[in-house]
Coordinates of C-alpha atoms in Angstrom, one line a residue:
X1 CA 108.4 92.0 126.4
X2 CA 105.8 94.3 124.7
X3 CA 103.4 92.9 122.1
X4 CA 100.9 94.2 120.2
X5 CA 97.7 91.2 121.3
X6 CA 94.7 90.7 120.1
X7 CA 92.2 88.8 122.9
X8 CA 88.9 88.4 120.0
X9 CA 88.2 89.2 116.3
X10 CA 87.1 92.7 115.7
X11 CA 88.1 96.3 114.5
X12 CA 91.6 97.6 115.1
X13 CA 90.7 98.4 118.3
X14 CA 90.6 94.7 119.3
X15 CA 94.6 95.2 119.5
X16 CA 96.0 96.2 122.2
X17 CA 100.1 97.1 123.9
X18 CA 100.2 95.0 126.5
X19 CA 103.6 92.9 128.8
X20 CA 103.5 89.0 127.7
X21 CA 106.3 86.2 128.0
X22 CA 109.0 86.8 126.1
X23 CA 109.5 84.2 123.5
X24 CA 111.8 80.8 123.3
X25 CA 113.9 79.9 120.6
X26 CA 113.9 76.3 120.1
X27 CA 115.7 73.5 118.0
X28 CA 116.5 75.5 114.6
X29 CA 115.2 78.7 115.8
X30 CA 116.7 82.4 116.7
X31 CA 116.0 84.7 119.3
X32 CA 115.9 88.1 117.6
X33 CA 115.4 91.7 119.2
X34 CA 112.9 93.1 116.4
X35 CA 113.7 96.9 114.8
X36 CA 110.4 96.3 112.6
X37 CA 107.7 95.6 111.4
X38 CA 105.5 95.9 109.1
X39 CA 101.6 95.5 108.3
X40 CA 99.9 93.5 105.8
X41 CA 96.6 92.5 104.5
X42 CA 96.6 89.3 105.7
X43 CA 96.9 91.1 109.6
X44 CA 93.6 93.2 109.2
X45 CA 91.8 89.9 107.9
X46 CA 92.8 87.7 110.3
X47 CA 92.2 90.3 113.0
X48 CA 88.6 91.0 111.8
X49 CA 88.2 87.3 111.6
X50 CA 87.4 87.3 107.7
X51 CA 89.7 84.0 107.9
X52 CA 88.5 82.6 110.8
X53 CA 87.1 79.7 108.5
X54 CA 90.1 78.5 107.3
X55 CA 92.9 80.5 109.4
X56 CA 91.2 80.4 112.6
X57 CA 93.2 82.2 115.6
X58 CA 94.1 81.1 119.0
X59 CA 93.9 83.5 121.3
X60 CA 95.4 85.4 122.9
X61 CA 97.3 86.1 119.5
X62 CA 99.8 88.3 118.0
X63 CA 100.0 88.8 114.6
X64 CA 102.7 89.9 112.5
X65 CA 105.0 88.0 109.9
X66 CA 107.9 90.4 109.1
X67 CA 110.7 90.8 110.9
X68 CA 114.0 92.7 110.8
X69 CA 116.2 93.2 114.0
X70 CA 119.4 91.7 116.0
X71 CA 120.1 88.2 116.5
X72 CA 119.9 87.7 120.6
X73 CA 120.2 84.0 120.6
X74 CA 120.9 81.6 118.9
X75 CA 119.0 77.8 118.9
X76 CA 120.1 74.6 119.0
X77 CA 121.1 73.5 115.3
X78 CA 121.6 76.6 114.0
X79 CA 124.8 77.2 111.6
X80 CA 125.8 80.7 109.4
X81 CA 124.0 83.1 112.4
X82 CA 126.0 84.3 115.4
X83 CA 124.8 86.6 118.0
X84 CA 124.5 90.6 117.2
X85 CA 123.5 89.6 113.0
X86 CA 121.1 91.5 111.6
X87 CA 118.5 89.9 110.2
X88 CA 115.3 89.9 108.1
X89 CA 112.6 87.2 107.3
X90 CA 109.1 86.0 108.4
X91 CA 107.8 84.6 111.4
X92 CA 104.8 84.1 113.6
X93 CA 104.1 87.1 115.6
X94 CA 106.1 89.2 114.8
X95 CA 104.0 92.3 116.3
X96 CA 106.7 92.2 119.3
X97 CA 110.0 93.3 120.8
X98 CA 110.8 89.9 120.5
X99 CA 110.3 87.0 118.0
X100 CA 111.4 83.2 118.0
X101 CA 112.0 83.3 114.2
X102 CA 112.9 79.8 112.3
X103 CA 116.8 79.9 110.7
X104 CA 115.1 79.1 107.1
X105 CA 113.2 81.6 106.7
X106 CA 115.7 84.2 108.1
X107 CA 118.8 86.1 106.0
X108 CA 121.4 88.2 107.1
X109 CA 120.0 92.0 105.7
X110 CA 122.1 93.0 102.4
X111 CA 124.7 95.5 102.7
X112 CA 123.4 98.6 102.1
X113 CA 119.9 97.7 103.3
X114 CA 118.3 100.1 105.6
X115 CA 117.7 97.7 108.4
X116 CA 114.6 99.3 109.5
X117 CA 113.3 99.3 105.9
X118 CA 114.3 95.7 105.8
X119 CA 110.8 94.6 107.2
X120 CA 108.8 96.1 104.1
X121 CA 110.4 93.7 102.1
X122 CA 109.9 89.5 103.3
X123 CA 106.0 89.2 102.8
X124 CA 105.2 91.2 99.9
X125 CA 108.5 90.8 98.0
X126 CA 108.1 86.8 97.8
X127 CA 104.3 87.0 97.6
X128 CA 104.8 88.9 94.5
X129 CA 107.6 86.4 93.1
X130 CA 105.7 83.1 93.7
X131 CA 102.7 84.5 91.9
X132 CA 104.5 84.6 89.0
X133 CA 107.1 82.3 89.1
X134 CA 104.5 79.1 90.6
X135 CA 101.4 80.7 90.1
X136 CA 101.6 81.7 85.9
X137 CA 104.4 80.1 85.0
X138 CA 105.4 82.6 82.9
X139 CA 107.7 81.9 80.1
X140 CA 109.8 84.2 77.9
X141 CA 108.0 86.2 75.3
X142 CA 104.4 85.4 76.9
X143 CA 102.0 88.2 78.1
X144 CA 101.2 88.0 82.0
X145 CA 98.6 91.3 83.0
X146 CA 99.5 92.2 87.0
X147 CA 96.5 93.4 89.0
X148 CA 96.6 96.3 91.3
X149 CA 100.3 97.0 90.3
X150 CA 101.4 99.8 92.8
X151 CA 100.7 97.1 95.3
X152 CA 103.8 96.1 96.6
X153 CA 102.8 92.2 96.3
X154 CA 102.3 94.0 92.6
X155 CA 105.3 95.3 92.1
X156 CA 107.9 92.3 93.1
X157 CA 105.2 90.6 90.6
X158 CA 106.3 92.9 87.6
X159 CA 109.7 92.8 88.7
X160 CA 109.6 89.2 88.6
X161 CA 108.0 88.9 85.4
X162 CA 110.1 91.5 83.7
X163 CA 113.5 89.4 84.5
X164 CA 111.8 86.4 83.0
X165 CA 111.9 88.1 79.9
X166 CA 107.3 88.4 80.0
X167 CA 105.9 91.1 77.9
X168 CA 104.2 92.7 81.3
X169 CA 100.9 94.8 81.6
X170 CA 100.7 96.6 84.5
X171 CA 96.8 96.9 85.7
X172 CA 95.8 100.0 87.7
X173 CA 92.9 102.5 88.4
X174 CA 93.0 105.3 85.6
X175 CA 93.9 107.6 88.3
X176 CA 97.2 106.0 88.7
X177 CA 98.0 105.2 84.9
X178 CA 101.1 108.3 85.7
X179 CA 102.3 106.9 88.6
X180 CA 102.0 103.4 87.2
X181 CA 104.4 104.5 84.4
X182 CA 107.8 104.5 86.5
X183 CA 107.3 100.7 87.2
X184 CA 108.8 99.3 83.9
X185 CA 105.8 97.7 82.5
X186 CA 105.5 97.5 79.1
X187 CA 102.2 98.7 78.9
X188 CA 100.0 100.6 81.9
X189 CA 96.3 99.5 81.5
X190 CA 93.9 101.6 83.5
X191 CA 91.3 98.7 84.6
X192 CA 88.7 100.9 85.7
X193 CA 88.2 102.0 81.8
X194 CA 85.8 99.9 79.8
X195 CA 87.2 101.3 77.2
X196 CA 90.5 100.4 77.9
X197 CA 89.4 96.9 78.7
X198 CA 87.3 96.1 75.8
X199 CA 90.5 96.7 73.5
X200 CA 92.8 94.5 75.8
X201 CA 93.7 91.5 73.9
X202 CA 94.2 87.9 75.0
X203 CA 96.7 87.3 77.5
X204 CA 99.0 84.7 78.5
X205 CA 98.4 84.7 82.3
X206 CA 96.5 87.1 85.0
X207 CA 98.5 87.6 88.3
X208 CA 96.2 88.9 90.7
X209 CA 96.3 91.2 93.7
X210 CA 92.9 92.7 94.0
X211 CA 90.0 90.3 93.0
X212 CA 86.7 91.0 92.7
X213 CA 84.8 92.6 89.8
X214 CA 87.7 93.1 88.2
X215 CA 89.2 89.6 88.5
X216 CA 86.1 88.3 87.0
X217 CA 86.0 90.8 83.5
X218 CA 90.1 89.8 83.5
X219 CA 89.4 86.3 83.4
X220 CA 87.8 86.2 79.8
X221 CA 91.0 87.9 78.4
X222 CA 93.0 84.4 79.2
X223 CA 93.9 82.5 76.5
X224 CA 92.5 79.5 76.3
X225 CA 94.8 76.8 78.1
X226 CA 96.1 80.2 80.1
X227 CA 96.7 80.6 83.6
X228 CA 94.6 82.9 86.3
X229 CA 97.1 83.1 89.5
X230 CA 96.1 84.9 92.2
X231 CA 96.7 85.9 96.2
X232 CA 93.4 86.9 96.6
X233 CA 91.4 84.0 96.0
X234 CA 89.8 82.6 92.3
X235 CA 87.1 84.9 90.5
X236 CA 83.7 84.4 91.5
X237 CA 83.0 83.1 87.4
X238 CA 85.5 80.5 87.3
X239 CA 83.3 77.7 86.7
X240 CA 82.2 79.5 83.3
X241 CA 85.8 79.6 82.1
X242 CA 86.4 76.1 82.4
X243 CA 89.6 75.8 80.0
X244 CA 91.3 78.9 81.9
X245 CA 93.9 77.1 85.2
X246 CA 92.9 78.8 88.5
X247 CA 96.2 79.1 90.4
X248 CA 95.9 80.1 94.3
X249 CA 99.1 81.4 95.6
X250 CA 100.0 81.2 99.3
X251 CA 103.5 82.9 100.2
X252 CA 106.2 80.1 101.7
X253 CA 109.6 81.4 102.5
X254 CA 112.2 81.1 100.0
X255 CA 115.5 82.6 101.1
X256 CA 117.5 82.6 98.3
X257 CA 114.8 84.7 96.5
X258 CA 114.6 86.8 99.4
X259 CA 118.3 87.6 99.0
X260 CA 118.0 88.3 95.7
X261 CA 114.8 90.2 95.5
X262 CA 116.7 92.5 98.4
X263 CA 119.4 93.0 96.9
X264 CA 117.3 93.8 93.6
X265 CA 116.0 96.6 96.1
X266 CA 119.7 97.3 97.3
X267 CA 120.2 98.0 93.4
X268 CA 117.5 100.1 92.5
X269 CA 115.6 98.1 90.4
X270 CA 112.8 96.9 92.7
X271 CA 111.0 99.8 94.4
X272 CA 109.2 98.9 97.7
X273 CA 107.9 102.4 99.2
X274 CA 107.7 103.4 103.1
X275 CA 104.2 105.2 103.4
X276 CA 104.8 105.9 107.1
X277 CA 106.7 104.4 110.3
X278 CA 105.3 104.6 113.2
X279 CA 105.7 102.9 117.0
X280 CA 104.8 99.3 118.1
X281 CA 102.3 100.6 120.3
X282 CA 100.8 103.0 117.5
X283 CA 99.4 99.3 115.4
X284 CA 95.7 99.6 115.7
X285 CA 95.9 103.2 114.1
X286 CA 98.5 101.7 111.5
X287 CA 96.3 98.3 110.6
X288 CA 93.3 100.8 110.2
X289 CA 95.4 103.6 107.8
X290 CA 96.4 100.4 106.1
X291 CA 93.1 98.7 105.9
X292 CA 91.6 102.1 103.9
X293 CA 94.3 101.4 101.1
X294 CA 97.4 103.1 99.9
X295 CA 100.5 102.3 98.4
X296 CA 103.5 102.3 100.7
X297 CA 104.1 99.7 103.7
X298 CA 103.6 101.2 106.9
X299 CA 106.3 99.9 109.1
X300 CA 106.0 99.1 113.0
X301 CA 109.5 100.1 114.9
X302 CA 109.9 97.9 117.9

């Protein structure tokens, strides 16, 4: 098959199209024939070796974690999946025409699910939903503030928080306080405003996508007792806030949420936008348009 491989840490063009063995399916495992898929943050980073500390890669590697595509064949142990499915979820290297992807973090994609479009959603979608849901804790009638919140991690965040029955503040650069409006937050606070920011009131919980300066200012508006979640890493000044929880959230797969947070997209009330979609072979150009930021996924078609 064709992968996208990556033989050292370095810029995108470290990755390169080359012919490898195709894959295995083993005990519990599919054999799928991947559509898409898609670019996240955590591929640059690993790639550049930013997480070679604690994520440290074994090359030759392929990265990737979201899949959709056509089951090809099915593993020893596996029930509910039958040949010709089509399927979404996350799995190792996914950056290929063909992925060995594990049964339990795999679901049949929604009716009415574009199956290419299907790939945008696994990472981000449950990212988004743990950081809330394990990482705040959010309750009814509390106030969680979302970082970065036309992030896509940001968004299934607000989501999240919204059906919870959270008052939810929606954090974004005051350049995209418009944009920020269609997402059903409550409130749109532009984070780049100290003006803004010195009127922000105390808050329940911080979800966090973006870190930084920013996470650090944000964690003095926690109530005392008050939870700081985040996918990025605790603020830099955590030690200062001592009574404030640091919560670091790493995504695990969780297929009933990923059902429901599709079919939430099926519905229309979960918005996930496409920026781009472009060939496997196309990656390094697509890791590097994603590493300069933007809002939509950019989507990989095997």
């Amino acid at each position: 098959m064709k992968a996208i491989v990556l033989h050292e840490y370095g810029g995108p063009e470290k990755l390169s199209y080359e012919d490898v063995a195709d894959p295995v399916a083993g005990k519990g495992q599919m054999l799928v024939r991947v559509t898409s898929t898609s670019v996240n943050p955590i591929d640059y980073k690993l790639r550049s070796g930013a997480y070679k500390d604690f994520m440290p890669l074994t090359f030759p590697a392929i990265l990737g974690n979201d899949f959709s595509g056509l089951v090809r064949e099915v593993g020893e142990g596996v029930t509910g999946f039958a040949v010709g499915d089509r399927v979404m979820g996350v799995a190792d290297s996914s950056d290929a025409e063909l992925v060995a992807a594990n049964a339990d973090a795999t679901i049949k994609v929604p009716e009415g699910l574009d199956p290419v479009e299907a790939a945008a959603l696994p990472v981000v979608t449950m990212t988004g939903e743990q950081l809330v849901t394990l990482g705040t804790d959010i309750q009814k009638g509390q106030t969680v503030l979302v970082t970065g919140a036309l992030g896509s991690v940001a968004r299934s965040a607000v989501w999240t928080a919204k059906k919870a029955g959270a008052v939810v503040i929606a954090g974004v650069k005051e350049s995209q306080v418009k944009a920020a409006g269609a997402l059903g937050a409550d409130q749109v606070l532009a984070l780049d405003d100290a003006a803004a920011m010195e009127k922000l009131g105390f808050v329940d919980a911080v979800a966090d996508t973006v870190g930084g300066a920013t996470a650090e200012k944000l964690l003095g508006k926690v109530k005392p007792g008050g939870v700081f979640a985040s996918v990025v890493g605790g603020p830099a000044n955590a030690k200062l806030h001592p009574t404030i929880r640091i919560q670091s959230v790493v995504m695990h797969p969780d297929t009933a949420k990923l059902k429901t947070l599709a079919e939430d997209v099926v519905a229309g009330r979960l918005v996930i936008p496409i920026d781009r979609m472009v060939p496997l072979n196309e990656a390094a150009q697509a890791q590097a348009a994603a590493e300069k930021g933007g809002v939509g996924k950019i989507l990989l078609l095997a």
